[in-house]
mmCIF file of N, CA, C and O in Angstrom:
data_model
loop_
_atom_site.group_PDB
_atom_site.id
_atom_site.type_symbol
_atom_site.label_atom_id
_atom_site.label_comp_id
_atom_site.label_asym_id
_atom_site.label_seq_id
_atom_site.Cartn_x
_atom_site.Cartn_y
_atom_site.Cartn_z
ATOM 1 N N MET A 1 0.688 -1.475 0.069
ATOM 2 C CA MET A 1 0.053 0.054 -0.083
ATOM 3 C C MET A 1 1.112 1.251 -0.012
ATOM 4 O O MET A 1 1.485 1.549 0.767
ATOM 5 N N GLY A 2 0.707 1.987 -0.694
ATOM 6 C CA GLY A 2 1.485 3.336 -0.602
ATOM 7 C C GLY A 2 0.762 4.536 -0.112
ATOM 8 O O GLY A 2 -0.416 4.443 0.553
ATOM 9 N N ARG A 3 1.610 5.512 -0.371
ATOM 10 C CA ARG A 3 1.314 7.008 0.424
ATOM 11 C C ARG A 3 -0.209 7.443 0.126
ATOM 12 O O ARG A 3 -0.669 8.143 0.824
ATOM 13 N N GLY A 4 -0.554 6.976 -1.213
ATOM 14 C CA GLY A 4 -1.769 7.632 -2.049
ATOM 15 C C GLY A 4 -3.183 6.866 -1.364
ATOM 16 O O GLY A 4 -3.957 7.759 -1.147
ATOM 17 N N SER A 5 -2.749 5.983 -1.080
ATOM 18 C CA SER A 5 -4.345 5.040 -0.543
ATOM 19 C C SER A 5 -4.387 5.714 0.978
ATOM 20 O O SER A 5 -5.665 5.584 1.502
ATOM 21 N N SER A 6 -3.074 6.072 1.688
ATOM 22 C CA SER A 6 -3.787 6.697 3.048
ATOM 23 C C SER A 6 -3.974 7.921 2.980
ATOM 24 O O SER A 6 -4.867 8.129 4.040
ATOM 25 N N ILE A 7 -3.912 8.701 1.959
ATOM 26 C CA ILE A 7 -4.122 9.928 1.861
ATOM 27 C C ILE A 7 -5.458 10.158 1.609
ATOM 28 O O ILE A 7 -6.784 10.611 2.262
ATOM 29 N N GLY A 8 -5.963 9.056 0.604
ATOM 30 C CA GLY A 8 -7.392 8.930 0.220
ATOM 31 C C GLY A 8 -8.328 8.415 1.220
ATOM 32 O O GLY A 8 -9.344 8.901 1.279
ATOM 33 N N GLY A 9 -7.895 7.522 2.251
ATOM 34 C CA GLY A 9 -8.606 7.130 3.224
ATOM 35 C C GLY A 9 -8.771 8.309 4.577
ATOM 36 O O GLY A 9 -10.087 8.521 4.809
ATOM 37 N N VAL A 10 -7.899 9.210 4.712
ATOM 38 C CA VAL A 10 -7.859 10.232 5.449
ATOM 39 C C VAL A 10 -9.131 11.566 4.989
ATOM 40 O O VAL A 10 -10.034 11.440 5.503
ATOM 41 N N ILE A 11 -9.109 11.412 3.575
ATOM 42 C CA ILE A 11 -9.890 12.226 2.745
ATOM 43 C C ILE A 11 -11.455 11.745 2.658
ATOM 44 O O ILE A 11 -12.352 12.351 3.114
ATOM 45 N N LEU A 12 -11.244 10.438 2.664
ATOM 46 C CA LEU A 12 -12.565 9.577 2.732
ATOM 47 C C LEU A 12 -13.456 9.652 4.465
ATOM 48 O O LEU A 12 -14.568 10.209 4.340
ATOM 49 N N VAL A 13 -12.512 9.957 5.264
ATOM 50 C CA VAL A 13 -13.079 9.461 6.725
ATOM 51 C C VAL A 13 -13.304 11.200 6.957
ATOM 52 O O VAL A 13 -14.738 11.309 7.370
ATOM 53 N N ILE A 14 -12.716 12.200 6.345
ATOM 54 C CA ILE A 14 -12.814 13.667 6.620
ATOM 55 C C ILE A 14 -14.235 14.227 6.062
ATOM 56 O O ILE A 14 -15.106 14.812 6.612
ATOM 57 N N TRP A 15 -14.637 13.685 4.545
ATOM 58 C CA TRP A 15 -15.782 13.789 3.950
ATOM 59 C C TRP A 15 -16.762 13.070 4.532
ATOM 60 O O TRP A 15 -17.805 13.511 4.710
ATOM 61 N N LEU A 16 -16.763 12.078 5.245
ATOM 62 C CA LEU A 16 -17.902 11.514 5.879
ATOM 63 C C LEU A 16 -18.287 12.201 7.304
ATOM 64 O O LEU A 16 -19.234 12.317 7.600
ATOM 65 N N ILE A 17 -17.117 12.893 7.991
ATOM 66 C CA ILE A 17 -17.576 13.491 9.026
ATOM 67 C C ILE A 17 -18.244 14.721 8.925
ATOM 68 O O ILE A 17 -18.764 15.046 9.459
ATOM 69 N N ILE A 18 -18.002 15.584 7.649
ATOM 70 C CA ILE A 18 -18.250 16.373 7.519
ATOM 71 C C ILE A 18 -19.936 16.351 7.279
ATOM 72 O O ILE A 18 -21.329 17.151 7.159
ATOM 73 N N GLY A 19 -20.241 15.134 6.417
ATOM 74 C CA GLY A 19 -21.423 14.746 6.010
ATOM 75 C C GLY A 19 -22.402 14.462 7.568
ATOM 76 O O GLY A 19 -23.600 14.875 7.736
ATOM 77 N N VAL A 20 -21.736 13.770 8.337
ATOM 78 C CA VAL A 20 -22.448 13.462 9.353
ATOM 79 C C VAL A 20 -22.798 15.065 10.159
ATOM 80 O O VAL A 20 -23.916 15.318 11.081
ATOM 81 N N ILE A 21 -21.728 16.059 10.188
ATOM 82 C CA ILE A 21 -22.163 17.005 10.847
ATOM 83 C C ILE A 21 -23.478 17.848 10.007
ATOM 84 O O ILE A 21 -23.944 18.546 10.793
ATOM 85 N N ALA A 22 -23.102 17.791 8.790
ATOM 86 C CA ALA A 22 -24.514 18.558 7.792
ATOM 87 C C ALA A 22 -25.416 17.566 8.380
ATOM 88 O O ALA A 22 -26.716 18.647 8.739
ATOM 89 N N ALA A 23 -25.699 16.599 8.266
ATOM 90 C CA ALA A 23 -27.299 15.662 9.110
ATOM 91 C C ALA A 23 -27.478 16.165 10.454
ATOM 92 O O ALA A 23 -28.584 16.628 10.725
ATOM 93 N N GLY A 24 -26.341 16.289 11.462
ATOM 94 C CA GLY A 24 -27.153 16.826 12.650
ATOM 95 C C GLY A 24 -27.109 18.365 12.455
ATOM 96 O O GLY A 24 -28.220 18.533 13.176
ATOM 97 N N GLN A 25 -26.915 19.307 11.662
ATOM 98 C CA GLN A 25 -27.032 20.769 11.890
ATOM 99 C C GLN A 25 -28.330 20.753 10.908
ATOM 100 O O GLN A 25 -29.408 21.868 11.429
ATOM 101 N N ARG A 26 -29.050 19.727 10.451
ATOM 102 C CA ARG A 26 -30.413 19.772 9.857
ATOM 103 C C ARG A 26 -31.332 19.002 10.681
ATOM 104 O O ARG A 26 -32.570 19.046 10.375
ATOM 105 N N GLY A 27 -31.093 18.682 11.766
ATOM 106 C CA GLY A 27 -31.607 17.842 12.848
ATOM 107 C C GLY A 27 -32.209 16.663 12.532
ATOM 108 O O GLY A 27 -32.958 15.963 13.094
ATOM 109 N N TYR A 28 -31.298 15.889 11.626
ATOM 110 C CA TYR A 28 -31.971 14.471 11.328
ATOM 111 C C TYR A 28 -32.106 13.425 12.486
ATOM 112 O O TYR A 28 -32.727 12.509 12.372
ATOM 113 N N PHE A 29 -30.992 13.696 13.211
ATOM 114 C CA PHE A 29 -30.814 12.963 14.466
ATOM 115 C C PHE A 29 -31.623 13.145 15.677
ATOM 116 O O PHE A 29 -31.835 12.381 16.460
ATOM 117 N N ASN A 30 -32.370 14.176 15.631
ATOM 118 C CA ASN A 30 -33.282 14.748 16.747
ATOM 119 C C ASN A 30 -34.783 14.222 17.064
ATOM 120 O O ASN A 30 -35.437 13.606 17.917
ATOM 121 N N SER A 31 -35.304 13.526 15.922
ATOM 122 C CA SER A 31 -36.664 13.143 15.560
ATOM 123 C C SER A 31 -36.606 11.785 16.220
ATOM 124 O O SER A 31 -36.176 11.075 15.557
ATOM 125 N N GLU A 32 -37.787 11.339 16.781
ATOM 126 C CA GLU A 32 -38.174 9.930 17.166
ATOM 127 C C GLU A 32 -38.519 9.248 16.059
ATOM 128 O O GLU A 32 -38.621 7.806 15.907
ATOM 129 N N GLU A 33 -39.130 9.326 15.029
ATOM 130 C CA GLU A 33 -39.659 9.175 13.939
ATOM 131 C C GLU A 33 -38.809 8.500 13.043
ATOM 132 O O GLU A 33 -37.569 8.926 12.775
ATOM 133 N N THR A 34 -38.679 7.182 12.962
ATOM 134 C CA THR A 34 -37.789 6.305 12.228
ATOM 135 C C THR A 34 -38.401 5.438 10.738
ATOM 136 O O THR A 34 -39.413 5.072 11.104
ATOM 137 N N ASN A 35 -38.133 6.070 9.647
ATOM 138 C CA ASN A 35 -38.883 5.134 8.385
ATOM 139 C C ASN A 35 -37.826 5.203 7.520
ATOM 140 O O ASN A 35 -36.562 6.092 7.865
ATOM 141 N N CYS A 36 -37.816 4.467 6.571
ATOM 142 C CA CYS A 36 -37.189 4.439 5.334
ATOM 143 C C CYS A 36 -36.486 5.740 4.421
ATOM 144 O O CYS A 36 -35.387 5.821 4.104
ATOM 145 N N ALA A 37 -37.609 6.209 4.430
ATOM 146 C CA ALA A 37 -36.900 7.867 3.917
ATOM 147 C C ALA A 37 -36.295 8.812 4.673
ATOM 148 O O ALA A 37 -34.977 9.361 4.180
ATOM 149 N N LYS A 38 -36.763 8.677 6.237
ATOM 150 C CA LYS A 38 -35.779 9.588 6.766
ATOM 151 C C LYS A 38 -34.312 8.945 7.063
ATOM 152 O O LYS A 38 -33.408 9.282 6.656
ATOM 153 N N ALA A 39 -34.386 7.584 7.275
ATOM 154 C CA ALA A 39 -33.013 6.797 7.155
ATOM 155 C C ALA A 39 -32.093 6.837 5.841
ATOM 156 O O ALA A 39 -30.827 7.277 5.746
ATOM 157 N N GLY A 40 -32.554 6.925 4.779
ATOM 158 C CA GLY A 40 -32.419 7.193 3.253
ATOM 159 C C GLY A 40 -31.713 8.634 3.235
ATOM 160 O O GLY A 40 -30.831 8.664 2.781
ATOM 161 N N THR A 41 -32.312 9.370 3.602
ATOM 162 C CA THR A 41 -31.897 10.899 3.436
ATOM 163 C C THR A 41 -30.789 11.285 4.626
ATOM 164 O O THR A 41 -30.008 11.574 4.207
ATOM 165 N N ILE A 42 -30.765 10.481 5.558
ATOM 166 C CA ILE A 42 -29.736 10.623 6.301
ATOM 167 C C ILE A 42 -28.219 10.218 5.655
ATOM 168 O O ILE A 42 -27.222 10.792 5.665
ATOM 169 N N VAL A 43 -28.468 8.650 5.160
ATOM 170 C CA VAL A 43 -27.393 7.951 4.416
ATOM 171 C C VAL A 43 -27.069 9.085 3.448
ATOM 172 O O VAL A 43 -25.553 9.297 3.139
ATOM 173 N N VAL A 44 -27.521 9.625 2.768
ATOM 174 C CA VAL A 44 -27.330 10.079 1.428
ATOM 175 C C VAL A 44 -26.562 11.685 1.538
ATOM 176 O O VAL A 44 -25.843 12.154 1.168
ATOM 177 N N THR A 45 -27.179 12.107 2.661
ATOM 178 C CA THR A 45 -26.737 13.653 3.307
ATOM 179 C C THR A 45 -25.261 13.455 3.797
ATOM 180 O O THR A 45 -24.280 14.041 3.578
ATOM 181 N N ILE A 46 -25.005 12.101 4.672
ATOM 182 C CA ILE A 46 -23.557 11.984 5.053
ATOM 183 C C ILE A 46 -23.009 11.587 3.817
ATOM 184 O O ILE A 46 -21.288 12.066 3.649
ATOM 185 N N ILE A 47 -23.407 10.980 2.814
ATOM 186 C CA ILE A 47 -22.241 10.452 1.600
ATOM 187 C C ILE A 47 -22.085 11.857 0.759
ATOM 188 O O ILE A 47 -20.928 11.878 0.410
ATOM 189 N N ALA A 48 -23.125 12.477 0.907
ATOM 190 C CA ALA A 48 -22.602 14.018 0.161
ATOM 191 C C ALA A 48 -21.727 14.586 0.745
ATOM 192 O O ALA A 48 -20.988 15.639 0.049
ATOM 193 N N GLY A 49 -21.385 14.674 1.966
ATOM 194 C CA GLY A 49 -20.358 15.108 2.705
ATOM 195 C C GLY A 49 -20.500 16.816 2.342
ATOM 196 O O GLY A 49 -21.384 17.519 2.746
ATOM 197 N N PRO A 50 -19.167 17.525 1.738
ATOM 198 C CA PRO A 50 -19.045 18.833 1.649
ATOM 199 C C PRO A 50 -20.009 19.504 0.624
ATOM 200 O O PRO A 50 -20.491 20.966 0.880
ATOM 201 N N LEU A 51 -20.611 18.561 0.061
ATOM 202 C CA LEU A 51 -21.612 19.171 -1.009
ATOM 203 C C LEU A 51 -22.637 20.025 -0.344
ATOM 204 O O LEU A 51 -23.222 20.259 -0.960
ATOM 205 N N ASN A 52 -23.151 19.260 0.827
ATOM 206 C CA ASN A 52 -24.156 20.026 1.497
ATOM 207 C C ASN A 52 -24.194 21.267 1.816
ATOM 208 O O ASN A 52 -24.969 22.074 1.715
ATOM 209 N N TYR A 53 -22.925 21.673 1.853
ATOM 210 C CA TYR A 53 -22.569 23.238 2.164
ATOM 211 C C TYR A 53 -22.444 23.977 0.681
ATOM 212 O O TYR A 53 -22.462 25.308 1.056
ATOM 213 N N VAL A 54 -22.876 23.626 -0.259
ATOM 214 C CA VAL A 54 -22.771 24.395 -1.201
ATOM 215 C C VAL A 54 -23.978 24.092 -2.319
ATOM 216 O O VAL A 54 -23.999 24.670 -3.550
ATOM 217 N N GLY A 55 -25.339 23.677 -1.409
ATOM 218 C CA GLY A 55 -26.541 24.096 -2.076
ATOM 219 C C GLY A 55 -27.001 22.592 -2.515
ATOM 220 O O GLY A 55 -28.322 22.121 -2.555
ATOM 221 N N VAL A 56 -26.455 21.338 -2.046
ATOM 222 C CA VAL A 56 -26.839 19.860 -2.510
ATOM 223 C C VAL A 56 -27.634 19.699 -1.189
ATOM 224 O O VAL A 56 -27.282 19.842 0.044
ATOM 225 N N ASN A 57 -28.891 19.065 -1.203
ATOM 226 C CA ASN A 57 -29.769 18.935 -0.071
ATOM 227 C C ASN A 57 -30.426 17.330 -0.606
ATOM 228 O O ASN A 57 -31.879 17.276 -0.894
ATOM 229 N N PRO A 58 -29.941 16.237 -0.367
ATOM 230 C CA PRO A 58 -30.406 15.064 -1.056
ATOM 231 C C PRO A 58 -31.911 14.979 -0.111
ATOM 232 O O PRO A 58 -31.620 14.856 1.383
ATOM 233 N N LYS A 59 -32.194 14.069 -0.661
ATOM 234 C CA LYS A 59 -34.175 13.685 -0.155
ATOM 235 C C LYS A 59 -33.965 12.309 -0.591
ATOM 236 O O LYS A 59 -34.053 12.133 -1.789
ATOM 237 N N ILE A 60 -34.670 11.621 0.069
ATOM 238 C CA ILE A 60 -35.215 10.007 -0.282
ATOM 239 C C ILE A 60 -36.230 9.946 0.054
ATOM 240 O O ILE A 60 -37.027 10.321 1.123
ATOM 241 N N ASN A 61 -37.198 9.368 -0.842
ATOM 242 C CA ASN A 61 -38.742 8.949 -0.872
ATOM 243 C C ASN A 61 -38.641 7.369 -0.822
ATOM 244 O O ASN A 61 -37.793 6.852 -2.049
ATOM 245 N N CYS A 62 -39.450 6.844 0.167
ATOM 246 C CA CYS A 62 -39.454 5.455 0.015
ATOM 247 C C CYS A 62 -41.000 4.942 -0.079
ATOM 248 O O CYS A 62 -41.741 5.671 1.011
ATOM 249 N N ASP A 63 -41.145 4.394 -1.048
ATOM 250 C CA ASP A 63 -42.721 3.652 -1.220
ATOM 251 C C ASP A 63 -42.594 2.214 -0.732
ATOM 252 O O ASP A 63 -42.370 1.335 -1.763
ATOM 253 N N LEU A 64 -42.758 1.831 0.146
ATOM 254 C CA LEU A 64 -42.687 0.791 0.561
ATOM 255 C C LEU A 64 -44.081 -0.415 0.172
ATOM 256 O O LEU A 64 -45.212 0.176 0.625
ATOM 257 N N PRO A 65 -44.324 -1.356 -0.188
ATOM 258 C CA PRO A 65 -45.583 -1.806 -0.512
ATOM 259 C C PRO A 65 -46.178 -2.527 0.738
ATOM 260 O O PRO A 65 -45.771 -2.792 1.684
ATOM 261 N N GLU A 66 -47.727 -2.130 0.741
ATOM 262 C CA GLU A 66 -48.397 -2.733 1.821
ATOM 263 C C GLU A 66 -48.389 -3.801 1.864
ATOM 264 O O GLU A 66 -49.038 -4.597 0.507
ATOM 265 N N PRO A 67 -49.029 -4.377 2.666
ATOM 266 C CA PRO A 67 -49.456 -6.191 2.870
ATOM 267 C C PRO A 67 -50.748 -6.189 2.488
ATOM 268 O O PRO A 67 -51.724 -5.355 2.959
ATOM 269 N N SER A 68 -51.042 -7.128 1.605
ATOM 270 C CA SER A 68 -52.706 -7.442 1.483
ATOM 271 C C SER A 68 -53.527 -7.623 2.364
ATOM 272 O O SER A 68 -53.049 -8.392 3.528
ATOM 273 N N LYS A 69 -54.764 -7.590 2.354
ATOM 274 C CA LYS A 69 -55.735 -7.756 3.584
ATOM 275 C C LYS A 69 -56.455 -8.800 2.864
ATOM 276 O O LYS A 69 -56.807 -8.996 2.067
#
C-alpha cells in the first residue's frame, strides 16, 4: 500500500465526518420518527459530505409495498 491510499482514506473519513455534521445541523438525528425515507435521507446526506454546504440537499422517498388484506 502506498502513501496515496492512506491520504485517500483520510480524505474519505473527513468527507464522511463533514456529512455527519451536516445531517446533525439539519436535525436529522433529533426526531423519534424512523422510517425508510428518513434513514435514506440521513445516509445520502452523510455521503454527500461537503456538497451539503454548496447547495446539495439530498432527500429520499421510500414507497414500501403495503401487505394485502
